[in-house]
mmCIF file of N, CA, C and O in Angstrom:
data_model
loop_
_atom_site.group_PDB
_atom_site.id
_atom_site.type_symbol
_atom_site.label_atom_id
_atom_site.label_comp_id
_atom_site.label_asym_id
_atom_site.label_seq_id
_atom_site.Cartn_x
_atom_site.Cartn_y
_atom_site.Cartn_z
ATOM 1 N N MET S 84 -10.469 5.807 -0.994
ATOM 2 C CA MET S 84 -9.707 5.041 -1.645
ATOM 3 C C MET S 84 -8.198 5.235 -0.694
ATOM 4 O O MET S 84 -8.223 6.010 0.377
ATOM 5 N N LEU S 85 -7.643 4.285 -0.973
ATOM 6 C CA LEU S 85 -6.014 4.280 0.428
ATOM 7 C C LEU S 85 -5.349 5.687 -0.336
ATOM 8 O O LEU S 85 -5.116 5.868 -1.375
ATOM 9 N N THR S 86 -4.881 6.144 0.978
ATOM 10 C CA THR S 86 -3.727 7.343 0.821
ATOM 11 C C THR S 86 -2.366 6.795 1.303
ATOM 12 O O THR S 86 -2.732 5.815 2.020
ATOM 13 N N LEU S 87 -1.497 7.549 0.972
ATOM 14 C CA LEU S 87 -0.385 7.599 1.375
ATOM 15 C C LEU S 87 0.271 8.528 2.147
ATOM 16 O O LEU S 87 0.367 9.463 1.615
ATOM 17 N N THR S 88 0.945 8.172 3.255
ATOM 18 C CA THR S 88 1.502 9.093 3.870
ATOM 19 C C THR S 88 3.280 9.494 3.331
ATOM 20 O O THR S 88 3.564 8.631 2.616
ATOM 21 N N GLN S 89 3.602 10.564 3.605
ATOM 22 C CA GLN S 89 4.968 10.934 2.679
ATOM 23 C C GLN S 89 6.228 9.795 2.978
ATOM 24 O O GLN S 89 6.875 9.254 2.175
ATOM 25 N N ASN S 90 6.111 9.252 4.119
ATOM 26 C CA ASN S 90 6.994 8.013 4.581
ATOM 27 C C ASN S 90 6.726 6.858 3.675
ATOM 28 O O ASN S 90 7.799 6.092 3.172
ATOM 29 N N ALA S 91 5.310 6.329 3.491
ATOM 30 C CA ALA S 91 4.970 5.426 2.812
ATOM 31 C C ALA S 91 5.729 5.501 1.475
ATOM 32 O O ALA S 91 6.424 4.645 0.521
ATOM 33 N N VAL S 92 5.355 6.695 0.965
ATOM 34 C CA VAL S 92 5.857 6.989 -0.429
ATOM 35 C C VAL S 92 7.247 6.699 -0.621
ATOM 36 O O VAL S 92 7.626 6.236 -1.681
ATOM 37 N N THR S 93 8.007 7.373 0.048
ATOM 38 C CA THR S 93 9.592 7.190 -0.149
ATOM 39 C C THR S 93 9.903 6.104 0.415
ATOM 40 O O THR S 93 10.651 5.405 -0.493
ATOM 41 N N VAL S 94 9.492 5.192 1.267
ATOM 42 C CA VAL S 94 9.708 3.770 1.151
ATOM 43 C C VAL S 94 9.536 2.738 0.300
ATOM 44 O O VAL S 94 10.352 1.984 -0.340
ATOM 45 N N ILE S 95 8.139 3.471 -0.565
ATOM 46 C CA ILE S 95 7.686 2.352 -1.414
ATOM 47 C C ILE S 95 8.456 2.546 -3.007
ATOM 48 O O ILE S 95 8.935 1.707 -3.633
ATOM 49 N N ARG S 96 8.940 3.839 -2.945
ATOM 50 C CA ARG S 96 9.546 4.138 -3.909
ATOM 51 C C ARG S 96 11.239 3.474 -4.172
ATOM 52 O O ARG S 96 11.542 3.217 -5.152
ATOM 53 N N THR S 97 11.757 3.433 -3.028
ATOM 54 C CA THR S 97 12.795 3.112 -2.664
ATOM 55 C C THR S 97 13.032 1.168 -2.823
ATOM 56 O O THR S 97 13.885 0.756 -3.598
ATOM 57 N N LEU S 98 12.054 0.805 -2.412
ATOM 58 C CA LEU S 98 11.602 -0.828 -2.187
ATOM 59 C C LEU S 98 11.359 -1.084 -4.032
ATOM 60 O O LEU S 98 11.862 -2.311 -4.200
ATOM 61 N N ALA S 99 10.677 -0.040 -4.592
ATOM 62 C CA ALA S 99 10.193 -0.458 -6.141
ATOM 63 C C ALA S 99 11.761 -0.280 -7.001
ATOM 64 O O ALA S 99 11.841 -1.302 -7.855
ATOM 65 N N THR S 100 12.652 -0.034 -6.282
ATOM 66 C CA THR S 100 13.949 0.114 -7.300
ATOM 67 C C THR S 100 14.790 -1.548 -7.137
ATOM 68 O O THR S 100 15.534 -1.809 -7.894
ATOM 69 N N ARG S 101 14.293 -2.238 -5.945
ATOM 70 C CA ARG S 101 14.440 -3.577 -6.126
ATOM 71 C C ARG S 101 13.796 -4.765 -7.083
ATOM 72 O O ARG S 101 14.064 -5.755 -7.080
ATOM 73 N N THR S 102 12.865 -4.251 -7.609
ATOM 74 C CA THR S 102 12.274 -4.854 -8.812
ATOM 75 C C THR S 102 12.751 -4.881 -10.009
ATOM 76 O O THR S 102 13.614 -4.116 -10.090
ATOM 77 N N ASP S 103 12.340 -5.976 -10.908
ATOM 78 C CA ASP S 103 13.078 -6.260 -12.255
ATOM 79 C C ASP S 103 12.772 -5.020 -13.026
ATOM 80 O O ASP S 103 13.485 -4.309 -13.810
ATOM 81 N N ASP S 104 11.632 -4.025 -12.876
ATOM 82 C CA ASP S 104 11.185 -2.781 -13.462
ATOM 83 C C ASP S 104 10.846 -1.855 -12.643
ATOM 84 O O ASP S 104 9.513 -1.572 -12.361
ATOM 85 N N PRO S 105 11.787 -1.080 -11.844
ATOM 86 C CA PRO S 105 11.466 -0.037 -11.140
ATOM 87 C C PRO S 105 10.223 1.048 -11.565
ATOM 88 O O PRO S 105 9.386 1.691 -10.801
ATOM 89 N N ARG S 106 10.090 1.278 -12.763
ATOM 90 C CA ARG S 106 9.126 2.055 -13.374
ATOM 91 C C ARG S 106 7.746 1.417 -13.255
ATOM 92 O O ARG S 106 6.564 2.527 -13.093
ATOM 93 N N THR S 107 7.436 0.319 -12.941
ATOM 94 C CA THR S 107 6.500 -0.464 -13.032
ATOM 95 C C THR S 107 5.926 -1.304 -11.877
ATOM 96 O O THR S 107 5.106 -1.444 -11.602
ATOM 97 N N GLY S 108 7.125 -1.306 -10.950
ATOM 98 C CA GLY S 108 7.291 -2.037 -9.509
ATOM 99 C C GLY S 108 6.488 -1.383 -8.697
ATOM 100 O O GLY S 108 6.611 0.006 -8.488
ATOM 101 N N GLY S 109 6.184 -1.903 -7.559
ATOM 102 C CA GLY S 109 5.447 -1.385 -6.172
ATOM 103 C C GLY S 109 5.279 -2.462 -5.267
ATOM 104 O O GLY S 109 5.764 -3.608 -5.021
ATOM 105 N N LEU S 110 4.293 -1.892 -4.330
ATOM 106 C CA LEU S 110 4.177 -2.882 -3.179
ATOM 107 C C LEU S 110 2.645 -3.298 -3.440
ATOM 108 O O LEU S 110 1.605 -2.773 -3.983
ATOM 109 N N ARG S 111 2.566 -4.638 -3.238
ATOM 110 C CA ARG S 111 1.258 -5.604 -3.415
ATOM 111 C C ARG S 111 0.645 -6.006 -2.019
ATOM 112 O O ARG S 111 1.486 -6.124 -1.284
ATOM 113 N N ILE S 112 -0.517 -5.019 -1.590
ATOM 114 C CA ILE S 112 -1.022 -5.586 -0.491
ATOM 115 C C ILE S 112 -2.094 -6.864 -0.758
ATOM 116 O O ILE S 112 -3.146 -6.363 -1.724
ATOM 117 N N ARG S 113 -1.843 -7.970 -0.278
ATOM 118 C CA ARG S 113 -3.306 -9.214 -0.411
ATOM 119 C C ARG S 113 -3.558 -9.860 0.732
ATOM 120 O O ARG S 113 -2.820 -9.611 1.564
ATOM 121 N N SER S 114 -4.548 -10.387 0.623
ATOM 122 C CA SER S 114 -5.461 -10.881 1.610
ATOM 123 C C SER S 114 -4.590 -12.345 1.614
ATOM 124 O O SER S 114 -4.302 -13.066 0.445
ATOM 125 N N GLU S 115 -4.643 -12.827 2.942
ATOM 126 C CA GLU S 115 -4.230 -14.202 2.994
ATOM 127 C C GLU S 115 -5.365 -15.548 2.530
ATOM 128 O O GLU S 115 -5.035 -16.466 2.107
ATOM 129 N N ALA S 116 -6.484 -15.207 2.967
ATOM 130 C CA ALA S 116 -7.910 -15.702 2.643
ATOM 131 C C ALA S 116 -8.766 -14.727 2.239
ATOM 132 O O ALA S 116 -8.868 -13.550 2.403
ATOM 133 N N GLU S 117 -10.213 -15.417 1.675
ATOM 134 C CA GLU S 117 -10.983 -14.562 1.144
ATOM 135 C C GLU S 117 -11.672 -13.420 2.239
ATOM 136 O O GLU S 117 -11.721 -12.417 2.164
ATOM 137 N N ARG S 118 -11.607 -13.904 3.344
ATOM 138 C CA ARG S 118 -12.445 -13.083 4.411
ATOM 139 C C ARG S 118 -11.094 -12.818 5.794
ATOM 140 O O ARG S 118 -11.730 -12.559 6.668
ATOM 141 N N ALA S 119 -9.971 -12.875 4.952
ATOM 142 C CA ALA S 119 -8.939 -12.414 6.271
ATOM 143 C C ALA S 119 -8.783 -10.997 6.795
ATOM 144 O O ALA S 119 -9.145 -10.277 5.802
ATOM 145 N N SER S 120 -8.712 -10.696 7.787
ATOM 146 C CA SER S 120 -8.445 -9.473 8.403
ATOM 147 C C SER S 120 -7.161 -8.954 8.277
ATOM 148 O O SER S 120 -6.787 -7.914 8.777
ATOM 149 N N HIS S 121 -6.277 -9.775 8.078
ATOM 150 C CA HIS S 121 -4.596 -9.766 7.892
ATOM 151 C C HIS S 121 -4.171 -9.760 6.707
ATOM 152 O O HIS S 121 -4.653 -10.630 5.675
ATOM 153 N N PHE S 122 -3.270 -9.092 6.436
ATOM 154 C CA PHE S 122 -2.854 -8.624 5.115
ATOM 155 C C PHE S 122 -1.194 -8.956 4.867
ATOM 156 O O PHE S 122 -0.596 -8.947 5.468
ATOM 157 N N ALA S 123 -0.903 -9.379 3.758
ATOM 158 C CA ALA S 123 0.537 -9.598 3.298
ATOM 159 C C ALA S 123 0.993 -8.356 2.570
ATOM 160 O O ALA S 123 0.181 -8.156 1.864
ATOM 161 N N VAL S 124 2.179 -8.340 2.770
ATOM 162 C CA VAL S 124 2.877 -7.241 1.615
ATOM 163 C C VAL S 124 3.659 -7.749 1.015
ATOM 164 O O VAL S 124 4.803 -8.497 1.540
ATOM 165 N N ASP S 125 3.932 -7.527 -0.380
ATOM 166 C CA ASP S 125 5.200 -8.249 -1.268
ATOM 167 C C ASP S 125 5.541 -7.187 -2.281
ATOM 168 O O ASP S 125 4.868 -6.092 -2.445
ATOM 169 N N LEU S 126 6.652 -7.177 -2.607
ATOM 170 C CA LEU S 126 7.196 -6.183 -3.858
ATOM 171 C C LEU S 126 6.618 -6.918 -5.230
ATOM 172 O O LEU S 126 6.721 -8.102 -5.208
ATOM 173 N N ALA S 127 6.238 -6.258 -5.864
ATOM 174 C CA ALA S 127 5.988 -6.895 -6.920
ATOM 175 C C ALA S 127 6.419 -6.090 -8.476
ATOM 176 O O ALA S 127 6.369 -4.656 -8.155
ATOM 177 N N THR S 128 6.493 -6.854 -9.456
ATOM 178 C CA THR S 128 7.172 -5.983 -10.310
ATOM 179 C C THR S 128 5.949 -5.076 -11.393
ATOM 180 O O THR S 128 6.287 -4.046 -12.027
ATOM 181 N N GLU S 129 4.801 -5.637 -11.224
ATOM 182 C CA GLU S 129 3.588 -5.073 -11.703
ATOM 183 C C GLU S 129 2.382 -5.600 -10.847
ATOM 184 O O GLU S 129 2.590 -6.798 -10.350
ATOM 185 N N PRO S 130 1.302 -5.193 -11.390
ATOM 186 C CA PRO S 130 0.034 -5.761 -10.798
ATOM 187 C C PRO S 130 -0.426 -6.864 -11.376
ATOM 188 O O PRO S 130 0.037 -6.901 -12.519
ATOM 189 N N GLU S 131 -1.096 -7.379 -10.556
ATOM 190 C CA GLU S 131 -1.555 -8.782 -11.145
ATOM 191 C C GLU S 131 -2.904 -8.500 -11.444
ATOM 192 O O GLU S 131 -3.579 -7.377 -11.128
ATOM 193 N N ILE S 132 -3.769 -9.159 -12.620
ATOM 194 C CA ILE S 132 -4.709 -9.174 -13.049
ATOM 195 C C ILE S 132 -5.815 -9.084 -12.067
ATOM 196 O O ILE S 132 -6.122 -10.041 -10.567
ATOM 197 N N GLY S 133 -6.645 -8.142 -12.062
ATOM 198 C CA GLY S 133 -7.809 -7.760 -11.203
ATOM 199 C C GLY S 133 -7.061 -6.895 -9.832
ATOM 200 O O GLY S 133 -8.256 -6.345 -9.073
ATOM 201 N N ASP S 134 -5.993 -6.510 -9.692
ATOM 202 C CA ASP S 134 -5.406 -5.459 -8.685
ATOM 203 C C ASP S 134 -5.757 -4.260 -8.963
ATOM 204 O O ASP S 134 -5.893 -3.574 -10.257
ATOM 205 N N GLU S 135 -6.524 -3.276 -7.871
ATOM 206 C CA GLU S 135 -6.492 -2.010 -8.078
ATOM 207 C C GLU S 135 -5.025 -1.041 -7.937
ATOM 208 O O GLU S 135 -4.279 -1.641 -7.272
ATOM 209 N N VAL S 136 -4.665 -0.299 -8.670
ATOM 210 C CA VAL S 136 -3.573 0.402 -8.782
ATOM 211 C C VAL S 136 -3.548 1.517 -8.300
ATOM 212 O O VAL S 136 -4.613 2.667 -8.498
ATOM 213 N N VAL S 137 -3.080 2.156 -6.864
ATOM 214 C CA VAL S 137 -2.762 3.372 -6.477
ATOM 215 C C VAL S 137 -1.614 4.079 -6.682
ATOM 216 O O VAL S 137 -0.680 3.351 -6.211
ATOM 217 N N GLU S 138 -1.547 5.126 -7.156
ATOM 218 C CA GLU S 138 -0.563 6.051 -7.502
ATOM 219 C C GLU S 138 -0.524 7.250 -6.790
ATOM 220 O O GLU S 138 -1.207 7.920 -6.850
ATOM 221 N N ASP S 139 0.733 7.464 -6.130
ATOM 222 C CA ASP S 139 0.496 8.751 -5.518
ATOM 223 C C ASP S 139 2.096 9.083 -5.146
ATOM 224 O O ASP S 139 3.292 8.676 -4.958
ATOM 225 N N ARG S 140 2.599 10.124 -5.941
ATOM 226 C CA ARG S 140 3.920 10.710 -5.950
ATOM 227 C C ARG S 140 5.108 9.952 -6.484
ATOM 228 O O ARG S 140 6.097 9.712 -5.761
ATOM 229 N N GLY S 141 4.643 8.919 -7.424
ATOM 230 C CA GLY S 141 5.418 8.199 -7.864
ATOM 231 C C GLY S 141 5.803 6.785 -7.107
ATOM 232 O O GLY S 141 6.621 5.950 -7.578
ATOM 233 N N ALA S 142 4.994 6.461 -6.055
ATOM 234 C CA ALA S 142 4.669 5.211 -5.456
ATOM 235 C C ALA S 142 3.596 4.599 -5.913
ATOM 236 O O ALA S 142 2.491 4.999 -6.079
ATOM 237 N N ARG S 143 3.515 3.128 -6.330
ATOM 238 C CA ARG S 143 2.546 2.434 -6.717
ATOM 239 C C ARG S 143 2.368 1.392 -5.438
ATOM 240 O O ARG S 143 3.295 0.609 -5.309
ATOM 241 N N VAL S 144 0.799 1.493 -5.187
ATOM 242 C CA VAL S 144 0.444 -0.033 -4.407
ATOM 243 C C VAL S 144 -0.541 -0.764 -5.090
ATOM 244 O O VAL S 144 -1.328 0.051 -6.027
ATOM 245 N N PHE S 145 -0.275 -2.039 -5.173
ATOM 246 C CA PHE S 145 -1.263 -2.673 -6.036
ATOM 247 C C PHE S 145 -2.215 -3.253 -4.938
ATOM 248 O O PHE S 145 -1.680 -4.181 -3.874
ATOM 249 N N LEU S 146 -3.522 -3.563 -5.077
ATOM 250 C CA LEU S 146 -4.570 -3.952 -3.757
ATOM 251 C C LEU S 146 -5.168 -5.292 -4.581
ATOM 252 O O LEU S 146 -6.045 -4.995 -5.657
ATOM 253 N N ASP S 147 -5.076 -6.319 -4.070
ATOM 254 C CA ASP S 147 -5.908 -7.459 -4.661
ATOM 255 C C ASP S 147 -7.378 -7.185 -4.227
ATOM 256 O O ASP S 147 -7.730 -6.701 -3.450
ATOM 257 N N PRO S 148 -7.902 -8.040 -5.155
ATOM 258 C CA PRO S 148 -9.681 -7.790 -5.124
ATOM 259 C C PRO S 148 -10.224 -7.886 -3.843
ATOM 260 O O PRO S 148 -11.188 -7.303 -3.419
ATOM 261 N N VAL S 149 -9.426 -8.254 -2.938
ATOM 262 C CA VAL S 149 -10.316 -8.842 -1.384
ATOM 263 C C VAL S 149 -9.764 -7.674 -0.511
ATOM 264 O O VAL S 149 -10.375 -7.169 0.088
ATOM 265 N N ALA S 150 -8.342 -6.804 -0.752
ATOM 266 C CA ALA S 150 -7.849 -6.144 -0.080
ATOM 267 C C ALA S 150 -8.437 -4.946 -0.220
ATOM 268 O O ALA S 150 -8.748 -3.785 0.490
ATOM 269 N N CYS S 151 -8.747 -4.664 -1.283
ATOM 270 C CA CYS S 151 -9.164 -3.222 -2.207
ATOM 271 C C CYS S 151 -10.416 -2.506 -1.391
ATOM 272 O O CYS S 151 -10.277 -1.427 -0.868
ATOM 273 N N PRO S 152 -11.400 -3.266 -1.180
ATOM 274 C CA PRO S 152 -12.621 -2.639 -0.479
ATOM 275 C C PRO S 152 -12.077 -2.509 0.759
ATOM 276 O O PRO S 152 -12.751 -1.521 1.505
ATOM 277 N N ARG S 153 -11.240 -3.180 1.525
ATOM 278 C CA ARG S 153 -11.141 -2.832 3.045
ATOM 279 C C ARG S 153 -10.104 -2.066 3.312
ATOM 280 O O ARG S 153 -10.058 -1.271 4.092
ATOM 281 N N MET S 154 -9.407 -1.125 1.918
ATOM 282 C CA MET S 154 -8.492 0.023 2.125
ATOM 283 C C MET S 154 -9.258 1.241 2.075
ATOM 284 O O MET S 154 -8.463 2.229 1.923
ATOM 285 N N GLU S 155 -10.766 0.980 1.362
ATOM 286 C CA GLU S 155 -11.321 2.373 1.550
ATOM 287 C C GLU S 155 -11.107 3.072 2.797
ATOM 288 O O GLU S 155 -11.337 2.545 3.875
ATOM 289 N N LYS S 156 -11.023 4.540 2.701
ATOM 290 C CA LYS S 156 -10.559 5.464 3.509
ATOM 291 C C LYS S 156 -9.648 5.061 4.844
ATOM 292 O O LYS S 156 -9.951 5.465 5.704
ATOM 293 N N LYS S 157 -8.584 4.598 3.977
ATOM 294 C CA LYS S 157 -7.436 4.184 4.986
ATOM 295 C C LYS S 157 -6.250 5.000 4.499
ATOM 296 O O LYS S 157 -6.252 5.349 3.455
ATOM 297 N N GLU S 158 -5.063 4.907 5.394
ATOM 298 C CA GLU S 158 -3.947 5.520 4.974
ATOM 299 C C GLU S 158 -2.603 4.590 5.173
ATOM 300 O O GLU S 158 -2.885 3.973 6.529
ATOM 301 N N LEU S 159 -1.850 4.613 4.619
ATOM 302 C CA LEU S 159 -0.837 3.284 4.647
ATOM 303 C C LEU S 159 0.358 4.261 5.000
ATOM 304 O O LEU S 159 0.743 5.465 4.646
ATOM 305 N N ASP S 160 1.052 3.870 6.038
ATOM 306 C CA ASP S 160 2.229 4.568 6.706
ATOM 307 C C ASP S 160 3.153 3.800 6.800
ATOM 308 O O ASP S 160 3.000 2.323 6.771
ATOM 309 N N ALA S 161 4.385 4.191 6.654
ATOM 310 C CA ALA S 161 5.589 2.998 6.759
ATOM 311 C C ALA S 161 6.621 3.676 7.551
ATOM 312 O O ALA S 161 6.609 4.722 8.229
ATOM 313 N N LEU S 162 6.616 2.751 9.051
ATOM 314 C CA LEU S 162 7.369 3.179 9.990
ATOM 315 C C LEU S 162 8.856 2.082 10.015
ATOM 316 O O LEU S 162 8.748 1.121 9.925
ATOM 317 N N ILE S 163 9.781 2.821 10.113
ATOM 318 C CA ILE S 163 11.368 2.435 10.121
ATOM 319 C C ILE S 163 12.033 2.416 11.241
ATOM 320 O O ILE S 163 11.780 3.455 12.435
ATOM 321 N N ASP S 164 11.996 1.283 11.950
ATOM 322 C CA ASP S 164 12.845 1.141 13.156
ATOM 323 C C ASP S 164 14.286 0.249 12.830
ATOM 324 O O ASP S 164 14.047 -0.940 12.440
ATOM 325 N N GLY S 165 15.327 0.957 13.264
ATOM 326 C CA GLY S 165 16.563 0.216 12.691
ATOM 327 C C GLY S 165 16.689 -0.021 11.364
ATOM 328 O O GLY S 165 16.773 1.012 10.512
ATOM 329 N N GLY S 166 16.885 -1.419 10.981
ATOM 330 C CA GLY S 166 17.090 -1.522 9.468
ATOM 331 C C GLY S 166 15.806 -2.343 8.898
ATOM 332 O O GLY S 166 15.785 -2.762 7.982
ATOM 333 N N SER S 167 14.738 -2.160 9.762
ATOM 334 C CA SER S 167 13.646 -2.970 9.156
ATOM 335 C C SER S 167 12.077 -1.771 9.117
ATOM 336 O O SER S 167 12.319 -0.820 9.712
ATOM 337 N N VAL S 168 11.660 -2.286 7.994
ATOM 338 C CA VAL S 168 10.320 -1.501 7.660
ATOM 339 C C VAL S 168 8.875 -2.211 7.818
ATOM 340 O O VAL S 168 8.852 -3.202 7.913
ATOM 341 N N ARG S 169 7.909 -1.661 8.888
ATOM 342 C CA ARG S 169 6.928 -1.993 8.994
ATOM 343 C C ARG S 169 5.611 -0.937 8.532
ATOM 344 O O ARG S 169 5.992 -0.039 8.607
ATOM 345 N N PHE S 170 4.731 -1.698 8.144
ATOM 346 C CA PHE S 170 3.965 -0.782 7.323
ATOM 347 C C PHE S 170 2.338 -1.025 8.050
ATOM 348 O O PHE S 170 2.079 -2.070 8.892
ATOM 349 N N GLU S 171 1.909 0.387 8.148
ATOM 350 C CA GLU S 171 0.803 0.614 9.259
ATOM 351 C C GLU S 171 -0.594 0.595 8.159
ATOM 352 O O GLU S 171 -0.507 1.705 7.524
ATOM 353 N N VAL S 172 -1.660 0.144 8.478
ATOM 354 C CA VAL S 172 -2.613 0.703 7.919
ATOM 355 C C VAL S 172 -3.983 1.256 8.938
ATOM 356 O O VAL S 172 -4.213 0.632 10.130
ATOM 357 N N ARG S 173 -4.364 2.853 8.818
ATOM 358 C CA ARG S 173 -5.304 3.212 9.582
ATOM 359 C C ARG S 173 -6.339 3.754 8.855
ATOM 360 O O ARG S 173 -6.056 4.117 7.989
ATOM 361 N N ASP S 174 -7.135 4.521 10.049
ATOM 362 C CA ASP S 174 -8.371 5.292 9.453
ATOM 363 C C ASP S 174 -7.635 6.323 8.712
ATOM 364 O O ASP S 174 -6.682 6.959 9.422
ATOM 365 N N GLN S 175 -8.033 6.942 7.701
ATOM 366 C CA GLN S 175 -7.911 8.251 7.217
ATOM 367 C C GLN S 175 -8.292 9.321 8.057
ATOM 368 O O GLN S 175 -9.342 9.340 8.627
ATOM 369 N N GLU S 176 -6.991 10.579 8.440
ATOM 370 C CA GLU S 176 -7.809 11.755 9.389
ATOM 371 C C GLU S 176 -8.793 12.416 8.570
ATOM 372 O O GLU S 176 -8.551 12.977 7.380
ATOM 373 N N ARG S 177 -9.898 12.613 9.409
ATOM 374 C CA ARG S 177 -10.668 13.781 8.795
ATOM 375 C C ARG S 177 -10.291 15.221 9.236
ATOM 376 O O ARG S 177 -9.673 15.601 10.621
ATOM 377 N N PRO S 178 -10.098 16.331 8.415
ATOM 378 C CA PRO S 178 -9.829 17.648 8.865
ATOM 379 C C PRO S 178 -10.715 18.272 9.844
ATOM 380 O O PRO S 178 -12.130 17.670 9.866
ATOM 381 N N ALA S 179 -10.563 19.078 10.788
ATOM 382 C CA ALA S 179 -11.128 19.656 11.925
ATOM 383 C C ALA S 179 -12.197 20.384 11.263
ATOM 384 O O ALA S 179 -11.646 21.241 10.268
ATOM 385 N N LEU S 180 -13.338 20.544 11.985
ATOM 386 C CA LEU S 180 -14.174 21.475 11.335
ATOM 387 C C LEU S 180 -14.058 22.962 11.774
ATOM 388 O O LEU S 180 -13.166 22.726 13.334
ATOM 389 N N LEU S 181 -13.968 23.993 11.178
ATOM 390 C CA LEU S 181 -13.940 25.187 11.836
ATOM 391 C C LEU S 181 -15.192 26.035 12.215
ATOM 392 O O LEU S 181 -16.077 25.608 11.433
#
């Protein structure tokens, strides 16, 4: 399942305050087409029917049915540059073997 970095949690919680209901709002990741490899990110007041909800430390992410399986074993990070935010999805880090 998708995990969130601390930066992503902080940014998503802040952005959710701009929705109609910050208690249920979050970030929605959706595909542009059924087989798309690129995804769009939107603020949403609540998940849409069929969305998978990922909650982490008060941040909510809604994954549409096409995006959801592609986010398996991925990590979402938020990169802040000046006044803009860019989200990055990468493979989850594996703990080193001792």
